Tab-separated table of C-alpha atoms in Angstrom:
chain	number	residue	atom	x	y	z
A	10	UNK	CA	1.759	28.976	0.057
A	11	UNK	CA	-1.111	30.422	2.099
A	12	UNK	CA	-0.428	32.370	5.198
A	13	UNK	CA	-3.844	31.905	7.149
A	14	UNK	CA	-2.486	31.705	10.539
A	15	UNK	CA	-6.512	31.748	12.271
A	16	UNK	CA	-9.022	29.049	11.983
A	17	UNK	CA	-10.595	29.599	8.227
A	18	UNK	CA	-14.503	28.665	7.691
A	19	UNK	CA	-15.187	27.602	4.046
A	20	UNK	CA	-18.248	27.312	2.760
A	21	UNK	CA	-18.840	23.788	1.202
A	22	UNK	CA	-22.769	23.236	-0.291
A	23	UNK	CA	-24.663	23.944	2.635
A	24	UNK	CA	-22.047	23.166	5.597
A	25	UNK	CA	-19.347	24.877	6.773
A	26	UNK	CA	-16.315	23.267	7.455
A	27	UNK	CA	-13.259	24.774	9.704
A	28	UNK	CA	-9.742	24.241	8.604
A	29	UNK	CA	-7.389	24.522	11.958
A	30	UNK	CA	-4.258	25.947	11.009
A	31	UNK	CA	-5.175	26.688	7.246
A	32	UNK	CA	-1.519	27.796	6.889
A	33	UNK	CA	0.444	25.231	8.297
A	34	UNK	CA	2.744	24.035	6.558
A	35	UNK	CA	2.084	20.327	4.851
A	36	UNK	CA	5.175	20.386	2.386
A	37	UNK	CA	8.195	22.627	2.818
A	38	UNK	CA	9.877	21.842	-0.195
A	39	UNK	CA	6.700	22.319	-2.138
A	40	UNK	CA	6.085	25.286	-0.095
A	41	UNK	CA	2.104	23.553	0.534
A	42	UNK	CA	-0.037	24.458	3.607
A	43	UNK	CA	-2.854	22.459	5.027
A	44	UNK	CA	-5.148	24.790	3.355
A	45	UNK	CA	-3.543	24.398	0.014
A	46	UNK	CA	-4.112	20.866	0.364
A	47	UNK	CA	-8.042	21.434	1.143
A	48	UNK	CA	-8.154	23.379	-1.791
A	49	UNK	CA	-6.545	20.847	-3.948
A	50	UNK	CA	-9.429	18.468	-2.831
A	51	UNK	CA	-12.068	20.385	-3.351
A	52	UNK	CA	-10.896	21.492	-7.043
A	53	UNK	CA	-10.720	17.330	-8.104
A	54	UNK	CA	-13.585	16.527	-5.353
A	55	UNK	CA	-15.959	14.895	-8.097
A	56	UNK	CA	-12.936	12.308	-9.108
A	57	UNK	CA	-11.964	11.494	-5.332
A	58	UNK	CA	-15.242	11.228	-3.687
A	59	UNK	CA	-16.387	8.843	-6.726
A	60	UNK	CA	-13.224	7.102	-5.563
A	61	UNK	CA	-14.491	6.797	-1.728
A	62	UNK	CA	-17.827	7.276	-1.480
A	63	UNK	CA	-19.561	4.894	0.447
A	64	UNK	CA	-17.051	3.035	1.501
A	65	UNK	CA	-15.542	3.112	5.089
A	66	UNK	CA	-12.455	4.805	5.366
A	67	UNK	CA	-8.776	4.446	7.660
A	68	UNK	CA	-7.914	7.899	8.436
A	69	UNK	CA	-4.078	7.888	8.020
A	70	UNK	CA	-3.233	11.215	9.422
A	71	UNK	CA	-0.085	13.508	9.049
A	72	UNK	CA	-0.805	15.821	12.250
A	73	UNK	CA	2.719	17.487	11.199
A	74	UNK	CA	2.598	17.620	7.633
A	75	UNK	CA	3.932	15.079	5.000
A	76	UNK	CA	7.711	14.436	6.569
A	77	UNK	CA	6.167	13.387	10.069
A	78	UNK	CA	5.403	10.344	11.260
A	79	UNK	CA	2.155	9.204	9.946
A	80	UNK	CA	-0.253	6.808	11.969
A	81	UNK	CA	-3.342	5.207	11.066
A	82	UNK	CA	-6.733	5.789	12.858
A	83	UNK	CA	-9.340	3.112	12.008
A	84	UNK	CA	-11.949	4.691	15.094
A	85	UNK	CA	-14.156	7.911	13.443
A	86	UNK	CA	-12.784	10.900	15.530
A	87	UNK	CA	-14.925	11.957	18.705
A	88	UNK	CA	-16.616	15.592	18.096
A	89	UNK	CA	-17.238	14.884	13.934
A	90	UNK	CA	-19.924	16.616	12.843
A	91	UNK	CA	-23.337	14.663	13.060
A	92	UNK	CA	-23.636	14.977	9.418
A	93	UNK	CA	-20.522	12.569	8.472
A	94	UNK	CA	-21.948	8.591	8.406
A	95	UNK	CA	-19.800	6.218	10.000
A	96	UNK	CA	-20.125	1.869	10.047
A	97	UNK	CA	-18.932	-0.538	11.729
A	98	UNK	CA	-16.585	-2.857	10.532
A	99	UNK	CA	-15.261	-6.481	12.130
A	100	UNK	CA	-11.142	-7.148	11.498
A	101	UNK	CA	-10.040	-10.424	11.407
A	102	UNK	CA	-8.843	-10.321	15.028
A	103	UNK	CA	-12.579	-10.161	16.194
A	104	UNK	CA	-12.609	-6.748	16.815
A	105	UNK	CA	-14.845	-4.171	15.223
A	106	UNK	CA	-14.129	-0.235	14.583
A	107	UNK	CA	-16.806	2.466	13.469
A	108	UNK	CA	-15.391	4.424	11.045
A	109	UNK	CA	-15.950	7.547	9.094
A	110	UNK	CA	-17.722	6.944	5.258
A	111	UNK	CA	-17.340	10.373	3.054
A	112	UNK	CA	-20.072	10.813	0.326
A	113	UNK	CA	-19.556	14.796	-0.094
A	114	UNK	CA	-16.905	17.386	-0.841
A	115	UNK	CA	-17.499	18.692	2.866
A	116	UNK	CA	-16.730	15.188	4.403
A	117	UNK	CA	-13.577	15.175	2.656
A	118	UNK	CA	-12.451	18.909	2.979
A	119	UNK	CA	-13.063	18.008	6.761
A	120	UNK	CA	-11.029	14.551	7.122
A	121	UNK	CA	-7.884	16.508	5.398
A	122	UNK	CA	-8.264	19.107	8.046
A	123	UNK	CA	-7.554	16.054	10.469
A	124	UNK	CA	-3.924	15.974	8.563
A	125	UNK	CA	-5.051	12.810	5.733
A	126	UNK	CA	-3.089	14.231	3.319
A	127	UNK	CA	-3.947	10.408	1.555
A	128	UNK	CA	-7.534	8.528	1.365
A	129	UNK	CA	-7.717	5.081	2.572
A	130	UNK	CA	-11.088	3.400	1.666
A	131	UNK	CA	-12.181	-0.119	2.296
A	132	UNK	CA	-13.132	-1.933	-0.907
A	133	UNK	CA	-16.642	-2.409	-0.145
A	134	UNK	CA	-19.702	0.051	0.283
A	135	UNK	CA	-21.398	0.633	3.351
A	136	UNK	CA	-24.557	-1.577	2.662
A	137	UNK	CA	-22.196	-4.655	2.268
A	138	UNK	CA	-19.387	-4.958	4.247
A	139	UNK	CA	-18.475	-8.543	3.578
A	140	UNK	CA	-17.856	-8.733	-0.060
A	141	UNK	CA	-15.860	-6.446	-2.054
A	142	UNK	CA	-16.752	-5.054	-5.038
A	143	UNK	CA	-13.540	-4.069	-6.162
A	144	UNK	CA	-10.520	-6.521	-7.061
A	145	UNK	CA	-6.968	-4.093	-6.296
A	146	UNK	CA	-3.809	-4.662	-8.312
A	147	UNK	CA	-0.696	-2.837	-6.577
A	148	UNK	CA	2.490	-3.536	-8.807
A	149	UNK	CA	5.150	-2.514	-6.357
A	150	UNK	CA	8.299	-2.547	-7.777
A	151	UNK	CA	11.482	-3.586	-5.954
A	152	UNK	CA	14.449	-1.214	-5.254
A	153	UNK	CA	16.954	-0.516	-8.743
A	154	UNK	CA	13.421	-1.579	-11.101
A	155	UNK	CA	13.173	1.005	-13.865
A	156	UNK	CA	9.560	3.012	-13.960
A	157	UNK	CA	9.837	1.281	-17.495
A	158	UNK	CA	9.671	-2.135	-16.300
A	159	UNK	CA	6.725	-1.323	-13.823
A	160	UNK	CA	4.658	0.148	-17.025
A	161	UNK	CA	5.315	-2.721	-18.919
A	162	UNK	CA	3.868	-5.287	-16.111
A	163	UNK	CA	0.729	-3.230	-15.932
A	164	UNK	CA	-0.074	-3.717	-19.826
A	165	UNK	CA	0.512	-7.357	-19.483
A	166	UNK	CA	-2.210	-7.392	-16.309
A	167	UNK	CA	-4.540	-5.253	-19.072
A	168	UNK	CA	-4.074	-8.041	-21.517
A	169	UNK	CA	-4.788	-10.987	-18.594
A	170	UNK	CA	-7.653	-8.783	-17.159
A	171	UNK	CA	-9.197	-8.753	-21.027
A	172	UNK	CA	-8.945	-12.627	-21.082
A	173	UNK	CA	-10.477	-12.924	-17.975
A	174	UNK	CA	-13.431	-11.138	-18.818
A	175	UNK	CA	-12.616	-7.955	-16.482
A	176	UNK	CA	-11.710	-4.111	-17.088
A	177	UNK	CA	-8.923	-2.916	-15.277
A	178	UNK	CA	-8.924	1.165	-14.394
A	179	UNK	CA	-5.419	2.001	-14.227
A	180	UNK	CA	-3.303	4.319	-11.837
A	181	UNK	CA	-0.074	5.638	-10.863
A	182	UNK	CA	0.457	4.590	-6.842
A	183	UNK	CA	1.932	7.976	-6.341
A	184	UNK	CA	4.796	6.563	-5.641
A	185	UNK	CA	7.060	4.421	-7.416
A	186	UNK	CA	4.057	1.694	-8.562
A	187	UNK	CA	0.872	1.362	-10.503
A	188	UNK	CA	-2.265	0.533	-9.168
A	189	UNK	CA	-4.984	-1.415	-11.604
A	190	UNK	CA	-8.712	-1.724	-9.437
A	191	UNK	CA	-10.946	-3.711	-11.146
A	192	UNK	CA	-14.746	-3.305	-10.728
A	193	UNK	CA	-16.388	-6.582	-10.030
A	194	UNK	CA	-19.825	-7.808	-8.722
A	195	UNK	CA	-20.070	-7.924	-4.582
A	196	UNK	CA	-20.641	-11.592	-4.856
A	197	UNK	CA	-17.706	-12.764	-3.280
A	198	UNK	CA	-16.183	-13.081	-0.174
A	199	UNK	CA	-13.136	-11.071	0.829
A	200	UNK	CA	-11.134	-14.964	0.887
A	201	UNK	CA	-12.466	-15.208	-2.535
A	202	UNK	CA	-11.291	-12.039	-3.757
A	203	UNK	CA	-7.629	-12.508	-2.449
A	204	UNK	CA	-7.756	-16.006	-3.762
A	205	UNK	CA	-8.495	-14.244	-7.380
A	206	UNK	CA	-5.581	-11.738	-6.527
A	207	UNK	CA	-3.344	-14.773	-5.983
A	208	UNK	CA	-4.408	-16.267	-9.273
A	209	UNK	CA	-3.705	-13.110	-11.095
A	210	UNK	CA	-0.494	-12.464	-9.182
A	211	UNK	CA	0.463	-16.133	-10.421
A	212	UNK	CA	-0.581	-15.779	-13.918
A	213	UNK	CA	0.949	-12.454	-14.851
A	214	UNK	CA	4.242	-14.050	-13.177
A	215	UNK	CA	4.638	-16.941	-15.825
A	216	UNK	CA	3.714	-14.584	-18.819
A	217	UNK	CA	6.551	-12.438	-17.757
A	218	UNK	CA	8.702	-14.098	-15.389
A	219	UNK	CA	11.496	-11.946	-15.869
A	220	UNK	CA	9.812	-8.513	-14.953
A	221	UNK	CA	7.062	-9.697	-12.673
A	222	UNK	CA	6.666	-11.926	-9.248
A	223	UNK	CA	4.221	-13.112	-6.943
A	224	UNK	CA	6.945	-14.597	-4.222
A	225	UNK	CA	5.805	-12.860	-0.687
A	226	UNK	CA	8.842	-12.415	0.923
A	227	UNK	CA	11.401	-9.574	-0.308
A	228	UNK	CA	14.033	-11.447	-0.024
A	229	UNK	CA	12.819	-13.686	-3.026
A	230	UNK	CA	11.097	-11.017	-4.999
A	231	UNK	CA	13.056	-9.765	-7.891
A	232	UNK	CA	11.665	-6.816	-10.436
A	233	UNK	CA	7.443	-6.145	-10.094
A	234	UNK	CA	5.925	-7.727	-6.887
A	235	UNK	CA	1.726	-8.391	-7.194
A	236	UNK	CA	0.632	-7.434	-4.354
A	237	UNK	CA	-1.997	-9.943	-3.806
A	238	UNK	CA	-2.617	-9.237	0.393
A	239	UNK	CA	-3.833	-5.607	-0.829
A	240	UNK	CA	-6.954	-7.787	-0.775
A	241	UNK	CA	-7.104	-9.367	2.596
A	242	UNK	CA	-10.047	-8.017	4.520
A	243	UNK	CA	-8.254	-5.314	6.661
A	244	UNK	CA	-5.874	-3.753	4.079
A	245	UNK	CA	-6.635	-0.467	2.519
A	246	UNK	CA	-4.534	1.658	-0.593
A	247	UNK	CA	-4.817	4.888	-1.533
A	248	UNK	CA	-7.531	5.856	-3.886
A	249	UNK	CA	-7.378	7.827	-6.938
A	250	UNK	CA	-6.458	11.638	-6.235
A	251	UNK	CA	-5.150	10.772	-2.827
A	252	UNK	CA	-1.524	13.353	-2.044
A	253	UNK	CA	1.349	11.307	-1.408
A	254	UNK	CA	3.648	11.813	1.074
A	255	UNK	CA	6.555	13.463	-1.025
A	256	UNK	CA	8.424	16.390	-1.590
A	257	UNK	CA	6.714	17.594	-4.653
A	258	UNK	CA	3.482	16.775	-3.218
A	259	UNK	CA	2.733	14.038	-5.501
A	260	UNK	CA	-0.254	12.269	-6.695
A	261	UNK	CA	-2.209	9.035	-7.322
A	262	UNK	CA	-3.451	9.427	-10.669
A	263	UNK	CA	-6.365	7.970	-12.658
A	264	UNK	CA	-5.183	7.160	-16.243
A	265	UNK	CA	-6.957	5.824	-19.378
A	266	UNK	CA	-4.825	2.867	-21.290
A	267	UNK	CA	-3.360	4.850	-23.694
A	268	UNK	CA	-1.508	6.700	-21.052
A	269	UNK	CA	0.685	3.735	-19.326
A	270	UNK	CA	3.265	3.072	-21.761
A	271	UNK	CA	4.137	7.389	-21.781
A	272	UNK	CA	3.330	8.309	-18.175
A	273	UNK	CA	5.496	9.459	-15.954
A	274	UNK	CA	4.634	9.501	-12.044
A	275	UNK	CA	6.403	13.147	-11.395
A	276	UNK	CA	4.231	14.631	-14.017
A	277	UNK	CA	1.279	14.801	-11.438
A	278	UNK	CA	1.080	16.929	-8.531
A	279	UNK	CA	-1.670	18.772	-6.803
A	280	UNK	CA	-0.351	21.258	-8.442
A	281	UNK	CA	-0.967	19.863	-12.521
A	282	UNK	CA	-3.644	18.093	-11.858
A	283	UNK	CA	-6.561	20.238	-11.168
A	284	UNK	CA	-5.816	21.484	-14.763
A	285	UNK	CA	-5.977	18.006	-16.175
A	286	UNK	CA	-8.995	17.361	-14.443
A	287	UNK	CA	-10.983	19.904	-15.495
A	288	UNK	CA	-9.674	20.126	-19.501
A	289	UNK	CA	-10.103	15.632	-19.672
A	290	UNK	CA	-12.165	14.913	-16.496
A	291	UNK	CA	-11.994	11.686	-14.420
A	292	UNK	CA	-10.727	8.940	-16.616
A	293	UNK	CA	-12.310	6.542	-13.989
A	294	UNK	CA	-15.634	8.104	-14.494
A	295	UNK	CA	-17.237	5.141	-16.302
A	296	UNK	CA	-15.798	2.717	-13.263
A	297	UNK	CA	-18.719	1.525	-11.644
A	298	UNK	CA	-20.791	0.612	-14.475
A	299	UNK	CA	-18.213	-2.401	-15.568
A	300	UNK	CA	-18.852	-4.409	-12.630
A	301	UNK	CA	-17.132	-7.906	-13.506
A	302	UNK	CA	-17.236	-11.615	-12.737
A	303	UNK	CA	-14.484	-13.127	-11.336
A	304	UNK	CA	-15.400	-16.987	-12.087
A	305	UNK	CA	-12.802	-17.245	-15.069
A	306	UNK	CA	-10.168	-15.958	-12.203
A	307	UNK	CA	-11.500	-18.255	-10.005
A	308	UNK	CA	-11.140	-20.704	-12.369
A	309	UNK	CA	-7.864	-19.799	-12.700
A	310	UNK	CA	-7.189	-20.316	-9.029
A	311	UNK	CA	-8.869	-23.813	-9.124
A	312	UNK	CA	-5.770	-24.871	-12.030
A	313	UNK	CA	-3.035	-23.764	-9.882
A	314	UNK	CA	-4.523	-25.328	-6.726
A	315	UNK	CA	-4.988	-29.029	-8.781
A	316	UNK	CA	-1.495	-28.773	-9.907
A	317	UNK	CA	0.248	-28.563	-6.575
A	318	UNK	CA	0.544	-24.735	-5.718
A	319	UNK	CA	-0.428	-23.851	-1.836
A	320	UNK	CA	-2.389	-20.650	-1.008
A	321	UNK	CA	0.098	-17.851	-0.850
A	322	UNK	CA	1.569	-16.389	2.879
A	323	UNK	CA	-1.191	-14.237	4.285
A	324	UNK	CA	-0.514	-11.286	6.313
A	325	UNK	CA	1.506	-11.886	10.037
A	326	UNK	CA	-1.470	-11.147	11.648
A	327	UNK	CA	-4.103	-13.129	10.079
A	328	UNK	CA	-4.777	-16.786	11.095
A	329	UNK	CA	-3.094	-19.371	9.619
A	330	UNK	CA	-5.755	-20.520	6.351
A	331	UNK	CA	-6.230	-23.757	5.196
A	332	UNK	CA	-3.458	-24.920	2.529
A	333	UNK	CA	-1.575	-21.772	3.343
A	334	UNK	CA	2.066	-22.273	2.255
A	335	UNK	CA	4.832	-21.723	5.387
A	336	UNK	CA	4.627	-18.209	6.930
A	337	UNK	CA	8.653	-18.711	7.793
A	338	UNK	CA	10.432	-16.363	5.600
A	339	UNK	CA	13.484	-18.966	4.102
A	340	UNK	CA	15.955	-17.362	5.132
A	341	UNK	CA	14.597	-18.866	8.837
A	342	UNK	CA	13.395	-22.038	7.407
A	343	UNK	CA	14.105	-25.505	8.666
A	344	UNK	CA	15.335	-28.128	5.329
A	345	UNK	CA	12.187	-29.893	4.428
A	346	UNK	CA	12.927	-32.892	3.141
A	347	UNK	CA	10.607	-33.251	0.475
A	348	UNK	CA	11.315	-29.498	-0.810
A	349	UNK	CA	14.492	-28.085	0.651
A	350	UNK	CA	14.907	-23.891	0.481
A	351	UNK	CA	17.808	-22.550	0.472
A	352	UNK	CA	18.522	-19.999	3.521
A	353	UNK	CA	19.254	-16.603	2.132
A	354	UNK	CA	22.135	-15.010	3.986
A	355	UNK	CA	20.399	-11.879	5.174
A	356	UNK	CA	21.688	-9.134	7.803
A	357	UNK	CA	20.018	-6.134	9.335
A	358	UNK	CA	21.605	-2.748	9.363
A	359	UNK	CA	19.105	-0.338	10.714
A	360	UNK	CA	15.725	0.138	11.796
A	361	UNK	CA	13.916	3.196	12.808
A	362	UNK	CA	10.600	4.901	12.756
A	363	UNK	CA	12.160	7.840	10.527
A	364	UNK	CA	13.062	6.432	6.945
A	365	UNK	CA	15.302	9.332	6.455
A	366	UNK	CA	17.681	8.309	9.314
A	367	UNK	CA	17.339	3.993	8.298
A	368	UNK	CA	18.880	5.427	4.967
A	369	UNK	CA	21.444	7.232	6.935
A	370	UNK	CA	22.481	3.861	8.489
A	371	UNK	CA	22.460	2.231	5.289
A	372	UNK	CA	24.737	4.856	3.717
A	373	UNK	CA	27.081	4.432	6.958
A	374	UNK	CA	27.390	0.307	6.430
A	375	UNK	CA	28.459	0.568	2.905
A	376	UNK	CA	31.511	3.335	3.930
A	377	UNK	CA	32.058	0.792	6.209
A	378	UNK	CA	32.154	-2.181	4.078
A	379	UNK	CA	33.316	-0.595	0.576
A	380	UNK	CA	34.040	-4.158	-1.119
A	381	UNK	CA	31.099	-5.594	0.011
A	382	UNK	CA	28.834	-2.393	-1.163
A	383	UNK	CA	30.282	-2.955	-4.321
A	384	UNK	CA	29.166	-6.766	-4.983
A	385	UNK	CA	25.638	-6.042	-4.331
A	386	UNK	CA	22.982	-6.339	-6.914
A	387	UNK	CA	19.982	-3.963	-6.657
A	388	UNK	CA	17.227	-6.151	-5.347
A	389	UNK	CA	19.525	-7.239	-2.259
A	390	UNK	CA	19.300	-4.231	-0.229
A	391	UNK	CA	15.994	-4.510	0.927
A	392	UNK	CA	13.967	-1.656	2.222
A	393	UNK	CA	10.989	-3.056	4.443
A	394	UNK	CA	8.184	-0.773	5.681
A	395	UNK	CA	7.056	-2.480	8.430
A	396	UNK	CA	3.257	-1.972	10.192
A	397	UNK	CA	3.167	-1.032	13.669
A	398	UNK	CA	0.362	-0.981	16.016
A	399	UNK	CA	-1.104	2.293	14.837
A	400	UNK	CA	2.572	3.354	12.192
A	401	UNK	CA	5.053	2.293	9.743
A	402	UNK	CA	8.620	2.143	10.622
A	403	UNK	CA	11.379	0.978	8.244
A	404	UNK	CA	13.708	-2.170	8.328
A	405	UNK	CA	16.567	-1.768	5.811
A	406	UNK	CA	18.276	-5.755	5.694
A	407	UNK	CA	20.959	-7.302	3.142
A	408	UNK	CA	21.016	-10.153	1.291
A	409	UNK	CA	24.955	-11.246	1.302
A	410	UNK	CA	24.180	-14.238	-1.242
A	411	UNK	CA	26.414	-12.767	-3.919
A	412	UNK	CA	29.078	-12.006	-0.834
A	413	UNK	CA	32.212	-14.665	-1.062
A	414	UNK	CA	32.053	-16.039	2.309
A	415	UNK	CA	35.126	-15.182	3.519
A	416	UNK	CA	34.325	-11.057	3.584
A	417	UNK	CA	30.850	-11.470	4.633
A	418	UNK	CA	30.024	-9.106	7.400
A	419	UNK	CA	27.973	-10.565	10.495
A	420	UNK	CA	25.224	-9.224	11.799
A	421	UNK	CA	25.972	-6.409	14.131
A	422	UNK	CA	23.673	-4.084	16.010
A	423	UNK	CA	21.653	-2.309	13.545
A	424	UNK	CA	22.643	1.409	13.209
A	425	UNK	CA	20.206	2.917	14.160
A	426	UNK	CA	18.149	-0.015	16.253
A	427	UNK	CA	15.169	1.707	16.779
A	428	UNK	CA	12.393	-0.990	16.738
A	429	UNK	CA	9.142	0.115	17.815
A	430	UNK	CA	7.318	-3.135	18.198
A	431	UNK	CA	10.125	-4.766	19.912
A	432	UNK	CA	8.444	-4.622	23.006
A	433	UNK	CA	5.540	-6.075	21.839
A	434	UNK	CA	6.792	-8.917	20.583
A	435	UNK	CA	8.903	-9.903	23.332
A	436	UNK	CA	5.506	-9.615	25.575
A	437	UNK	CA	4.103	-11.842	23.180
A	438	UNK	CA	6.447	-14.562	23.036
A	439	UNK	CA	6.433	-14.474	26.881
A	440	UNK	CA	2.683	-15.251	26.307
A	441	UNK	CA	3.552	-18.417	24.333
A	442	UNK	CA	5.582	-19.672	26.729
């Protein structure tokens, strides 16, 4: 770990960046400073600036390193160099936000000297902010699915994509997921896009209903969730190369086909991966010149829309769309006649803006409620991270269904009951009134 403890000037091209604090530290466990982390960049910067450049970027910051509180910062910074290009982009609210675009290794040494230890582009370029030109895939697995399982959903997206008529450039999410981006021609709208996503989402379900889902809410979801709202017009994911927030100092990694059904997530770090990168190169290299259609999707979407199926829930803080199925989780929802849901018996057992300490709450409950610990399948604990105004906080609930009623806890006060947007949302119901 580097020991710089005075501002360091590197040298990037021709500009000169300054990394504040080159030697604090980013990753303890690791044993990664800030500077480590701008070094990492710079040694992959061909693969992640063909990842980001020219495309307006959220600057998700970690001012204290990778196990502090993150927040997201859609505004470019005040004082940025006058060489760094910034756009300005509307949000479905109405509002608009200039924000930074990175086409250079400089740009990017000097965004993860703001603390973005991850890269957050838009999926479209600069010159056309109103249609994408990239379709995302995020296969995010719920809690107790097997890295096994999520590998297997991405091959059966390959084989859809191939029917389709589209390429799909594989990653791992850095995480526990897989993301699959698909190059297409900036011809459609952002609703169009999504609309695809849904299709997808939908299709890949029925091949392999047992191992794959589109359903929204988390208390329906069951094994790999689509993430289809990855493509609503505000949403960003981290791009290939991008350092994820854990201990080993983890990362998003480009793979070719052949990789998925062998890869393992933990086997890159910004520690391996410079290596691979220079031996095999960017396996996303050949991305942008497989620009695809997405009328057979479309077409797709048309099917499912003649045969009964609503548009899938948006995000909470989008407008209600036309032929948008109920935004009421069912847990909360009213019997409809027509199509009753059954309530899912759900409790909440801690919330707080530090995930570490929600898990401590959850770990608490289940002392507290051995028998009923023990009855509990995987997917009904579920671990929510929820979007602030400017952070994520986490919500852990649990689904009781498989509870006999008779030893069913009620809800209590959540342990910890830290909920940062309570306030908000107590102003605005006040509003509605």
């Amino acid at each position: 770990m580097a020991e710089e403890a005075k501002d360091k000037a590197l040298s990037i091209g021709k500009r000169e960046v300054i990394i504040t604090n080159p030697g604090k530290v980013y990753f303890s466990q690791a044993r990664v400073s800030k500077l480590d982390l701008v070094r990492y960049y710079l040694s992959i910067a061909p693969g992640a600036i063909a990842a980001i450049r020219d495309r307006p970027m959220v600057l998700k910051r970690f001012v204290n390193g990778a196990e502090g509180e993150a927040f997201y910062q859609k505004r470019a910074p005040h004082g940025r160099p006058p060489w760094l290009r910034t756009v300005t982009l509307s949000f479905p609210s109405g509002r608009t936000a200039e924000e930074v675009v990175v086409d250079d290794a400089a740009g990017l040494a000097w965004i993860v000297n703001l603390g973005c230890i991850e890269l957050h582009p838009h999926p479209v370029r600069s010159g056309n902010l109103e249609h994408p030109d990239e379709l995302r895939i995020d296969l995010d697995p719920v809690p107790g699915v097997v890295w096994g399982d999520v590998r297997r959903v991405a091959l059966e997206v390959q084989a859809f994509l191939e029917e389709m008529g589209l390429r799909g450039w594989p990653k791992t999410s850095g995480s526990r997921g897989i993301h699959v981006n698909v190059r297409i021609q900036p011809r459609w709208t952002f609703t169009d896009v999504r609309r695809a996503a849904v299709a997808l989402s939908r299709a890949v379900e029925r091949r392999a209903p047992s191992l794959a889902t589109s359903k929204w809410w988390k208390e329906e979801r069951h094994g790999v969730f689509l993430d289809y709202n990855q493509n609503a017009k505000d949403r960003t994911t981290c791009s290939a190369y991008s350092v994820r927030p854990l201990p080993d100092a983890r990362v998003s990694a480009p793979l070719h086909w052949h990789e998925v059904p062998d890869c393992n997530p933990a086997d890159f770090t910004i520690f391996t991966m410079p290596e691979r990168f220079a031996k095999g190169g960017d396996p996303h290299a050949n991305m942008d010149a497989s620009a695809g259609s997405l009328e057979k999707l479309l077409e797709v979407a048309e099917r499912d829309e003649a045969a009964g199926l609503e548009d899938a829930p948006w995000p909470p803080h989008f407008r209600k769309a036309k032929g948008e199925a109920s935004r009421v989780m069912p847990s909360r929802a009213k019997p409809v006649a027509r199509k009753p849901r059954v309530k899912m018996p759900l409790i909440v057992v801690a919330n707080s803006p530090d995930k570490r300490l929600a898990l401590a709450g959850l770990e608490r409950w289940k002392e507290k409620y051995p028998e009923v610990a023990a009855l509990l399948a995987v997917d009904d604990v579920l671990i929510d991270s929820m979007r602030g105004r400017s952070s994520t906080w986490t919500r852990i609930r649990i689904n009781l269904r498989h509870i006999p009623e008779a030893i069913r806890p009620l809800q209590e006060t959540p342990d910890p009951d830290d909920d940062p947007m309570r306030k908000f949302r107590k102003r605005w119901q006040r509003k509605k009134r």
